[in-house]
mmCIF file of N, CA and C in Angstrom:
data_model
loop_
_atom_site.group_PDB
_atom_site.id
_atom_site.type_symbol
_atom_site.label_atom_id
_atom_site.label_comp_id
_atom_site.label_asym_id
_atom_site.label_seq_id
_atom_site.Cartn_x
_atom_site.Cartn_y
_atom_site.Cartn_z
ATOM 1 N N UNK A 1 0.839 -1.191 0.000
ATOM 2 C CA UNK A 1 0.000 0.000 0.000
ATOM 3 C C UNK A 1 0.879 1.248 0.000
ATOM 4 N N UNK A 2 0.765 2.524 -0.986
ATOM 5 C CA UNK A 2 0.976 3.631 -0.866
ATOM 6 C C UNK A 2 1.566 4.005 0.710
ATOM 7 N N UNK A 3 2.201 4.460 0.910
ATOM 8 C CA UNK A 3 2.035 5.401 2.336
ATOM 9 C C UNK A 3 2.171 6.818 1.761
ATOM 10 N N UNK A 4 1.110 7.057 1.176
ATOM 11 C CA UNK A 4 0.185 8.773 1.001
ATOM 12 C C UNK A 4 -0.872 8.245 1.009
ATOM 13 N N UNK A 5 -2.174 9.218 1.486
ATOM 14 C CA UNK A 5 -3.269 9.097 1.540
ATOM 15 C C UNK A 5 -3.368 10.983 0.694
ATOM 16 N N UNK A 6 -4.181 10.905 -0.468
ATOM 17 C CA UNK A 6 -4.499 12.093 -0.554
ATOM 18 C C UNK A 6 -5.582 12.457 0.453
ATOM 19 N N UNK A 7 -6.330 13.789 0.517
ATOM 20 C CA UNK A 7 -7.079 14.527 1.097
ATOM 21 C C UNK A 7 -8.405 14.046 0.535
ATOM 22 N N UNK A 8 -8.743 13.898 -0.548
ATOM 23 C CA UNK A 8 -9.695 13.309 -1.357
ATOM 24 C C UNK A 8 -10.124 11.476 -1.322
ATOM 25 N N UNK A 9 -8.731 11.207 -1.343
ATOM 26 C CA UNK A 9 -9.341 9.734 -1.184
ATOM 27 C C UNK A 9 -9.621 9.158 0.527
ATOM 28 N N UNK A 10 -8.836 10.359 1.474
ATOM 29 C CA UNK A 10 -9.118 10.003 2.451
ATOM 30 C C UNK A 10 -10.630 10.378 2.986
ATOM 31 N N UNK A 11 -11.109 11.403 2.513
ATOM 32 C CA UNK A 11 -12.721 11.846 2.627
ATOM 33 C C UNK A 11 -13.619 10.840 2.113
ATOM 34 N N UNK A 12 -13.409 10.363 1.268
ATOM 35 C CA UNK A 12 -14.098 9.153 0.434
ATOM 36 C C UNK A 12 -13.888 7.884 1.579
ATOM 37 N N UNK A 13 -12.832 7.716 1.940
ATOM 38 C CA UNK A 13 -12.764 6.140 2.806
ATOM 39 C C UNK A 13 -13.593 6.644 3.928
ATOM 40 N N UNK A 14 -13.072 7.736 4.643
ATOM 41 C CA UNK A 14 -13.712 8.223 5.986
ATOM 42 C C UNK A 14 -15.344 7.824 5.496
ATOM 43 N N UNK A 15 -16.061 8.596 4.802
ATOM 44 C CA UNK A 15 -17.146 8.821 4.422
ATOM 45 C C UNK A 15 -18.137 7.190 4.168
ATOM 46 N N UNK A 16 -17.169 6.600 3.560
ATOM 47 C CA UNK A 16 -17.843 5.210 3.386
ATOM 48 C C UNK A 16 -17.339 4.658 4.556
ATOM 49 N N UNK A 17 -16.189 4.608 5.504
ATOM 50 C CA UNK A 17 -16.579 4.036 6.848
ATOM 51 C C UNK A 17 -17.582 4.298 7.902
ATOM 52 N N UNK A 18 -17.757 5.389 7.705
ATOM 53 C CA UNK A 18 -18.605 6.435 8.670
ATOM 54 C C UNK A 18 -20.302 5.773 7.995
ATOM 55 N N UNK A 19 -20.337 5.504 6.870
ATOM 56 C CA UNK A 19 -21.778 5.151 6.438
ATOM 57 C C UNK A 19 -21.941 3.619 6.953
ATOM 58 N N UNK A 20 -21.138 2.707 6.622
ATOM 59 C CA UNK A 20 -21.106 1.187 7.440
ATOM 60 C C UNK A 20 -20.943 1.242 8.675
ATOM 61 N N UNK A 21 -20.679 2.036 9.674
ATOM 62 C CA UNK A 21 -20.348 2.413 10.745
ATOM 63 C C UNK A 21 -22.152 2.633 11.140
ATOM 64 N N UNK A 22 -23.012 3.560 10.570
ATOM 65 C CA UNK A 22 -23.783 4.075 10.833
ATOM 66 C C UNK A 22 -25.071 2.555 10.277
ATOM 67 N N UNK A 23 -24.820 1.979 9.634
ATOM 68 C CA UNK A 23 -25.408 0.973 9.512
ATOM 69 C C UNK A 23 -25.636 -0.251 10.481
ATOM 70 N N UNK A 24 -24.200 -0.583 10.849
ATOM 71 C CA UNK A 24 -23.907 -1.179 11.822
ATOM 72 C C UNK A 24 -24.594 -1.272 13.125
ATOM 73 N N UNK A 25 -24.752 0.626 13.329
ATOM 74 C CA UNK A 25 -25.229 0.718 14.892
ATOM 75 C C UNK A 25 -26.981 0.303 14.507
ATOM 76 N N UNK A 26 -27.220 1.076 13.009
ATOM 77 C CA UNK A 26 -29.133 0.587 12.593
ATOM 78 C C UNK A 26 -29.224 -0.685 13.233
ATOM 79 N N UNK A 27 -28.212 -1.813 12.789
ATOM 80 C CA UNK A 27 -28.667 -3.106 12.904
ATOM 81 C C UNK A 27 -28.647 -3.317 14.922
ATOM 82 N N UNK A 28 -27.699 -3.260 15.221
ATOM 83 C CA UNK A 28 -27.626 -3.613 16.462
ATOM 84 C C UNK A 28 -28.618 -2.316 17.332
ATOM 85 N N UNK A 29 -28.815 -1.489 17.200
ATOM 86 C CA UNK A 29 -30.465 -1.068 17.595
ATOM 87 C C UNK A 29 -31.452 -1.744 17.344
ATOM 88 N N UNK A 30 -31.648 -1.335 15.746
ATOM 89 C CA UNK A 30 -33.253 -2.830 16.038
ATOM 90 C C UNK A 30 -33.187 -4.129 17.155
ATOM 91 N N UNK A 31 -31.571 -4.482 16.678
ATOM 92 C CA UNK A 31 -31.753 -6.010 17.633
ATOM 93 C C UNK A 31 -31.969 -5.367 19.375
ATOM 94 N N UNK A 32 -31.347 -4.345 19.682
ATOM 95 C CA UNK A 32 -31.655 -4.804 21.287
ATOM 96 C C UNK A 32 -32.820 -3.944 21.417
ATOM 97 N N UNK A 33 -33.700 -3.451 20.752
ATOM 98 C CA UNK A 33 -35.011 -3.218 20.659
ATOM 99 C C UNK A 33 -35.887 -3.895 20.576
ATOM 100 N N UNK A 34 -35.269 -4.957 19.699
ATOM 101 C CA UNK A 34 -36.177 -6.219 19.488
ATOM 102 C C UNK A 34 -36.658 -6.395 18.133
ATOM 103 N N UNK A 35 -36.715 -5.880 17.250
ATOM 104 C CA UNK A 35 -37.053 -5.397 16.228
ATOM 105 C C UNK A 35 -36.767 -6.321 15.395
ATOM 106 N N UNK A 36 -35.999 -6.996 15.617
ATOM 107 C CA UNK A 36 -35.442 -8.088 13.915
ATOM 108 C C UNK A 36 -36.205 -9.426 14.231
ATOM 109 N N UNK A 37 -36.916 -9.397 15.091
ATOM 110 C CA UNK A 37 -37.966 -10.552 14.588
ATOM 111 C C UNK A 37 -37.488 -12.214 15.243
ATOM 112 N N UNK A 38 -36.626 -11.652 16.193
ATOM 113 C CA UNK A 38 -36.071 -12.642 17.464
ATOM 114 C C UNK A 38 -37.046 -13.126 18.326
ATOM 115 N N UNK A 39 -38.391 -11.895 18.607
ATOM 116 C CA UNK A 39 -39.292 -12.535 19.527
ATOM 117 C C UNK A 39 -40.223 -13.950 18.507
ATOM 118 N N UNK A 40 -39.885 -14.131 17.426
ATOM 119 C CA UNK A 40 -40.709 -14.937 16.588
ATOM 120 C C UNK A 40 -40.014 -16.105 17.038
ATOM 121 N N UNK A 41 -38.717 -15.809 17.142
ATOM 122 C CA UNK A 41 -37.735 -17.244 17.041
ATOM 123 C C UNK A 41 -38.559 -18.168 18.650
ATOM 124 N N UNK A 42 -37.861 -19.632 18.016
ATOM 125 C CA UNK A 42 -37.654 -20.466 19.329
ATOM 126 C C UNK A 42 -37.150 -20.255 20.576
ATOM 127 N N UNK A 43 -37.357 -20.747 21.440
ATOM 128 C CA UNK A 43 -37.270 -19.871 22.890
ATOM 129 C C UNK A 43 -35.384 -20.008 22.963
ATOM 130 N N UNK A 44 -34.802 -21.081 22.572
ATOM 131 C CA UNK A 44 -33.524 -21.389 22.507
ATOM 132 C C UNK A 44 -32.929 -20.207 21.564
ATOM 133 N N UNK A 45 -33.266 -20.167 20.349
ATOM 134 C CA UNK A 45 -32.672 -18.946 19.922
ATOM 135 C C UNK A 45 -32.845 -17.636 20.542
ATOM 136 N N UNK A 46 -34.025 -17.297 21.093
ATOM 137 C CA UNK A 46 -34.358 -15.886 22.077
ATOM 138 C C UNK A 46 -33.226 -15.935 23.220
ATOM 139 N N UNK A 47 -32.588 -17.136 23.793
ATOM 140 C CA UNK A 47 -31.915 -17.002 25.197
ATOM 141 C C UNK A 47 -30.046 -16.887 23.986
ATOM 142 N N UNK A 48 -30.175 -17.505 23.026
ATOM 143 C CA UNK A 48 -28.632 -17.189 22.046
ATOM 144 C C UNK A 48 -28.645 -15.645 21.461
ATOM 145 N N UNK A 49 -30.034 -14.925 21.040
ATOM 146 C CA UNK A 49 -29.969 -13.706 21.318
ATOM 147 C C UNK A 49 -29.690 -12.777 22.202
ATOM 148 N N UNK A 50 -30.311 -13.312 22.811
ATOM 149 C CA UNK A 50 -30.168 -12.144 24.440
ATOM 150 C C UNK A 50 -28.399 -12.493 24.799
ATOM 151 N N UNK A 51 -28.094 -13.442 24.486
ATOM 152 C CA UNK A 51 -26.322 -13.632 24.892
ATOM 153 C C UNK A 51 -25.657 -13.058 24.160
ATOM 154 N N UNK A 52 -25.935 -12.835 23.144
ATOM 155 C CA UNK A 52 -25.477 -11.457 22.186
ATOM 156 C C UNK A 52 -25.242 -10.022 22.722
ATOM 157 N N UNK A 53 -26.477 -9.572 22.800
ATOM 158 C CA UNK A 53 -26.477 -8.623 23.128
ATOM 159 C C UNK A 53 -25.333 -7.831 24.054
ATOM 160 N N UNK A 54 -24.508 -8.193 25.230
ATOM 161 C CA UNK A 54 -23.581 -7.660 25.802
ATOM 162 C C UNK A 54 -22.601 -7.567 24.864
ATOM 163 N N UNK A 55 -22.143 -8.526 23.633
ATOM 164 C CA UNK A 55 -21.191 -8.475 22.754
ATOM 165 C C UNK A 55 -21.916 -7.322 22.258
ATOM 166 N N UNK A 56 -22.713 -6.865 22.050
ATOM 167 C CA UNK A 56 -23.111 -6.140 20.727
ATOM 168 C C UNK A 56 -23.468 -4.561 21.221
ATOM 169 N N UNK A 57 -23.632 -4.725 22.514
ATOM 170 C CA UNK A 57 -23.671 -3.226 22.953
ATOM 171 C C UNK A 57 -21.955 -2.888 22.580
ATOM 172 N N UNK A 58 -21.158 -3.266 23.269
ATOM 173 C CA UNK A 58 -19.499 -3.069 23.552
ATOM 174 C C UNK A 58 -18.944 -3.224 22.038
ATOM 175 N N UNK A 59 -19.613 -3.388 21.036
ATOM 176 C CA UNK A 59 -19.330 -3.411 19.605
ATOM 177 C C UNK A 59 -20.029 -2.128 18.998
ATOM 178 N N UNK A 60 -20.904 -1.730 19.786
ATOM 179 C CA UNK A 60 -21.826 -0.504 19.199
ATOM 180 C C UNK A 60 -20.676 0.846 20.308
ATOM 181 N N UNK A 61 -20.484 0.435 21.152
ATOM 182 C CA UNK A 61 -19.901 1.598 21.490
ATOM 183 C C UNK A 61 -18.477 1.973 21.213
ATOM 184 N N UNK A 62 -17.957 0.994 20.567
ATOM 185 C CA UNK A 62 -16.665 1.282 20.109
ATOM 186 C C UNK A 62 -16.642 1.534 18.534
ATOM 187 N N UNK A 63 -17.870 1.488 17.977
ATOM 188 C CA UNK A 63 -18.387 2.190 16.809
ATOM 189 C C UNK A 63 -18.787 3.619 16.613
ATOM 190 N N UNK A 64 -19.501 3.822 17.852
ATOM 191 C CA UNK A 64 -19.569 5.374 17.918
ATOM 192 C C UNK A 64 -18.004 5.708 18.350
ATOM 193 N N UNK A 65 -17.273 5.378 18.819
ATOM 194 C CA UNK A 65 -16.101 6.131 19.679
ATOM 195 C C UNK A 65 -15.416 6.489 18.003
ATOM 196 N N UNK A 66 -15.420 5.652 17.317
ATOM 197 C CA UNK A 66 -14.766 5.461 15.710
ATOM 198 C C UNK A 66 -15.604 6.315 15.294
ATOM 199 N N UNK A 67 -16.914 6.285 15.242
ATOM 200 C CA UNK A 67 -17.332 6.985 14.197
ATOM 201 C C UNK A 67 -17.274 8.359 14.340
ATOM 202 N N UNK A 68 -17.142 8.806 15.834
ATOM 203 C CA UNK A 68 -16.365 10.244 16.274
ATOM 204 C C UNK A 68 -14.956 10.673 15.630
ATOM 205 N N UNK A 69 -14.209 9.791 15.658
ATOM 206 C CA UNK A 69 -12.804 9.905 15.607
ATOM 207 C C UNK A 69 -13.102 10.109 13.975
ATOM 208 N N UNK A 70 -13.854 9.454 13.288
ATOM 209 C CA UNK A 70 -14.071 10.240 11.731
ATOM 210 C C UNK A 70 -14.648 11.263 11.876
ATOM 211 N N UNK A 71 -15.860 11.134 12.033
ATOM 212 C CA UNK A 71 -16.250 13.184 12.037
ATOM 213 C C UNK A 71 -15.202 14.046 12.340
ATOM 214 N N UNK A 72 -14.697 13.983 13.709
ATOM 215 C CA UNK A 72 -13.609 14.629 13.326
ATOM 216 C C UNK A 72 -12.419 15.047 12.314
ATOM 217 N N UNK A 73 -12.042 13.575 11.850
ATOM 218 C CA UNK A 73 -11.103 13.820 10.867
ATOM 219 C C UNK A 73 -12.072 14.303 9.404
ATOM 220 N N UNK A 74 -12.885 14.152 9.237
ATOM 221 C CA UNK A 74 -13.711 14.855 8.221
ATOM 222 C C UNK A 74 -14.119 16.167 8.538
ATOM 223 N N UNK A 75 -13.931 16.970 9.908
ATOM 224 C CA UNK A 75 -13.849 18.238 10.070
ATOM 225 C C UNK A 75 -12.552 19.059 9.974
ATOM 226 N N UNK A 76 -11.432 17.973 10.144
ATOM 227 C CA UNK A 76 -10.293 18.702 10.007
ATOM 228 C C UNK A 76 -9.922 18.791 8.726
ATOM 229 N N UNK A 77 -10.459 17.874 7.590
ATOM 230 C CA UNK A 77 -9.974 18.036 6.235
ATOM 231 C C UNK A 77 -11.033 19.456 6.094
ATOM 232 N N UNK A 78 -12.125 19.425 6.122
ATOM 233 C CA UNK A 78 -13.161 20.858 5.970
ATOM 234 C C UNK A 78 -11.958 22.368 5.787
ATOM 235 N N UNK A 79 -11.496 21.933 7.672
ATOM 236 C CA UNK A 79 -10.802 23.259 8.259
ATOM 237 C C UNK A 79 -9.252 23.091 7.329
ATOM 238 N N UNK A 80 -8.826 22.132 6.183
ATOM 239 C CA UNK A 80 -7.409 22.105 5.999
ATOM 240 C C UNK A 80 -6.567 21.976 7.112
ATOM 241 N N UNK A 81 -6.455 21.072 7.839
ATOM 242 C CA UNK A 81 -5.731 20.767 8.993
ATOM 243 C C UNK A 81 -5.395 19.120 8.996
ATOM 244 N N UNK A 82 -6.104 18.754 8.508
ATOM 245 C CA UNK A 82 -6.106 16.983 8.269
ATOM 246 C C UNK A 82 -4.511 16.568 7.978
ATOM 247 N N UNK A 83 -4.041 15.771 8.809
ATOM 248 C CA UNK A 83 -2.579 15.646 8.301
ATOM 249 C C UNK A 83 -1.887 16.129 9.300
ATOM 250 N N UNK A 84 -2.493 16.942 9.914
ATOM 251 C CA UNK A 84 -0.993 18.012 11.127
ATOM 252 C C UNK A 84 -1.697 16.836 12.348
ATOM 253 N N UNK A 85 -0.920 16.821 13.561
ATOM 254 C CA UNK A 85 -1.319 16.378 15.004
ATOM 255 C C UNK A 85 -1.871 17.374 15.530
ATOM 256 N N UNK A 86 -3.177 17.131 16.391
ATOM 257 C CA UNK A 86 -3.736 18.161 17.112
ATOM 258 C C UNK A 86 -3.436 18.821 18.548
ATOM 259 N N UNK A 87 -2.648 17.708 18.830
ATOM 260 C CA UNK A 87 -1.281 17.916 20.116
ATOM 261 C C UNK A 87 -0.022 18.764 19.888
ATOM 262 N N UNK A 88 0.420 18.466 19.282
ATOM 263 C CA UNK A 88 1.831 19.082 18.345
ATOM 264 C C UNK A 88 2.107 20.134 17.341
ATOM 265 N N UNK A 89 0.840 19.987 16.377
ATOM 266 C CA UNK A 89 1.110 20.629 15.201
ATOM 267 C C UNK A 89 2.056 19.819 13.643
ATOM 268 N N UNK A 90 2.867 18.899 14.420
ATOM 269 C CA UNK A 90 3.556 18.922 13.367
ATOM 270 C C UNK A 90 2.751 17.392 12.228
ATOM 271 N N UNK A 91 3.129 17.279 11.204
ATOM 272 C CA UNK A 91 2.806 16.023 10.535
ATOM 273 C C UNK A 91 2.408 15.374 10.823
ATOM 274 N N UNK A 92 1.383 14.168 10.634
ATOM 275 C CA UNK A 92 1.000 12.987 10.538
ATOM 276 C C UNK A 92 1.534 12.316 9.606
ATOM 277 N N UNK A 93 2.317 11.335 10.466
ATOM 278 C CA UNK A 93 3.063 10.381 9.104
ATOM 279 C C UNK A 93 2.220 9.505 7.954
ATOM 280 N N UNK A 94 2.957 9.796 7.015
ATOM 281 C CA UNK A 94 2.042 9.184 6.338
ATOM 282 C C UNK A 94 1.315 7.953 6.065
ATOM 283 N N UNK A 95 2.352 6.979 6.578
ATOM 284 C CA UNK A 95 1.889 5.617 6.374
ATOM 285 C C UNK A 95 0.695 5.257 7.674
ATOM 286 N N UNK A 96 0.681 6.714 8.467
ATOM 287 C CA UNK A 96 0.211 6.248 9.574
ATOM 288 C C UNK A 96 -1.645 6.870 9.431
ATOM 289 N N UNK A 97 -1.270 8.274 8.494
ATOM 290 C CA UNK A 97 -2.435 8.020 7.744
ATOM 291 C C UNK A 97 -3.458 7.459 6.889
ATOM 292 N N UNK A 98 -2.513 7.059 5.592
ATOM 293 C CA UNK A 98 -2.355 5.258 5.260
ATOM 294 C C UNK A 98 -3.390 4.448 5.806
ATOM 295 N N UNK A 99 -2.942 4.088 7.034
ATOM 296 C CA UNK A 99 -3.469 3.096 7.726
ATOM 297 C C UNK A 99 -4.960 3.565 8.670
ATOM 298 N N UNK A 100 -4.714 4.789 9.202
ATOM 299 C CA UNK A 100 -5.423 5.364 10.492
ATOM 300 C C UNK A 100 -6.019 6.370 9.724
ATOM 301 N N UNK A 101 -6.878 6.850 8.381
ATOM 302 C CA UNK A 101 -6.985 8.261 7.675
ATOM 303 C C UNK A 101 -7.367 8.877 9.049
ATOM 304 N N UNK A 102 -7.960 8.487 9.738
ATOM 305 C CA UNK A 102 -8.904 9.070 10.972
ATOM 306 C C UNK A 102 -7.926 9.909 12.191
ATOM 307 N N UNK A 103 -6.398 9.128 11.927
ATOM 308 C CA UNK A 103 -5.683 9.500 13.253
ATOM 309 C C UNK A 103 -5.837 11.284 13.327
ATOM 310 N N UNK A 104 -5.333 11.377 14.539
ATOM 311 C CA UNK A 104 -5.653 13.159 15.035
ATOM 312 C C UNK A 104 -4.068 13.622 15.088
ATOM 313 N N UNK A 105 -3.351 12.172 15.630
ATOM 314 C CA UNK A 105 -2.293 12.608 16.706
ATOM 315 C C UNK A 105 -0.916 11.473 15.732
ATOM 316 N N UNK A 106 0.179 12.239 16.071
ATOM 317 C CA UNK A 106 1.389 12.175 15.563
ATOM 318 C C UNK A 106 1.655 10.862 15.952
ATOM 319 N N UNK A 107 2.469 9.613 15.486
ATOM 320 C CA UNK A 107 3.440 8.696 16.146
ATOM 321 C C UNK A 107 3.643 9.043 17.587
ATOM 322 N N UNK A 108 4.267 9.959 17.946
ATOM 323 C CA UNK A 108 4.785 10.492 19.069
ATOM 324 C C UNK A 108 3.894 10.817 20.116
ATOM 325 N N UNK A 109 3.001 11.412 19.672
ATOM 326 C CA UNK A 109 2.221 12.441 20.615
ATOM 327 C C UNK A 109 0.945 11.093 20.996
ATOM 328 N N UNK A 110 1.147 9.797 19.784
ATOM 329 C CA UNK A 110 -0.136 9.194 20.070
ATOM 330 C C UNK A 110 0.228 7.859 21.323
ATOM 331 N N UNK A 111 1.967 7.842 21.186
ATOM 332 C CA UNK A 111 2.394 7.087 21.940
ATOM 333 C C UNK A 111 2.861 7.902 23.267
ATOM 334 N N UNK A 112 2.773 8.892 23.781
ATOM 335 C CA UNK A 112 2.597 9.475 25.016
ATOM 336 C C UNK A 112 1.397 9.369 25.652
ATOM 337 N N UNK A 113 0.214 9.527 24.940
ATOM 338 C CA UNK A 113 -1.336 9.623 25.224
ATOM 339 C C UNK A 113 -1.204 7.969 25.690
ATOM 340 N N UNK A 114 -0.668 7.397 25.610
ATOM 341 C CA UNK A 114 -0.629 5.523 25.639
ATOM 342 C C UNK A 114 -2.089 4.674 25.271
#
């Protein structure tokens, strides 16, 4: 893989993660609402549902925590800032954008934060 991310293709990945992201949480709402049609199931599948559910809250909330960490980085490309650390100022490496389009924070500054 490249280690550049343009500004453009990184808005595009953000944007389509941020939409599966937002899908994701649709689905696991209906389910602990009830909504997907679990109360139809067999009583055995209703008790393999409900055992879900703790997986699936702690999967929904580390989806929003992500899907923050994009808005953001889709506000900092807005403001032309996308790319700098918001600790530091200086660069975001690239391969580390590459990998993280979303990161905020430098190599450095992201391994102090621990």
């Amino acid at each position: 893989m490249n280690a550049t991310l343009t500004a453009a293709r990184a808005r595009a990945t953000l944007h389509e993660r941020l939409a599966g992201l937002i899908r994701r949480h649709d689905a696991i709402d209906k389910h602990l609402r009830q909504q997907d049609g679990r109360l139809d199931a067999d009583f055995s599948d209703r008790v393999a549902y409900t055992e879900m559910d703790e997986v699936l809250e702690a999967l929904d909330d580390a989806g929003r925590e992500e899907a923050e960490a994009i808005r953001g980085a889709l506000i900092r490309l807005d403001e032309g800032s996308w790319g700098r650390c918001v600790r530091c100022g200086e660069g975001v490496q690239g391969a580390r954008l590459a990998a993280v389009p979303e990161a905020a924070l430098c190599i450095t500054c992201a391994e102090q934060a621990g």
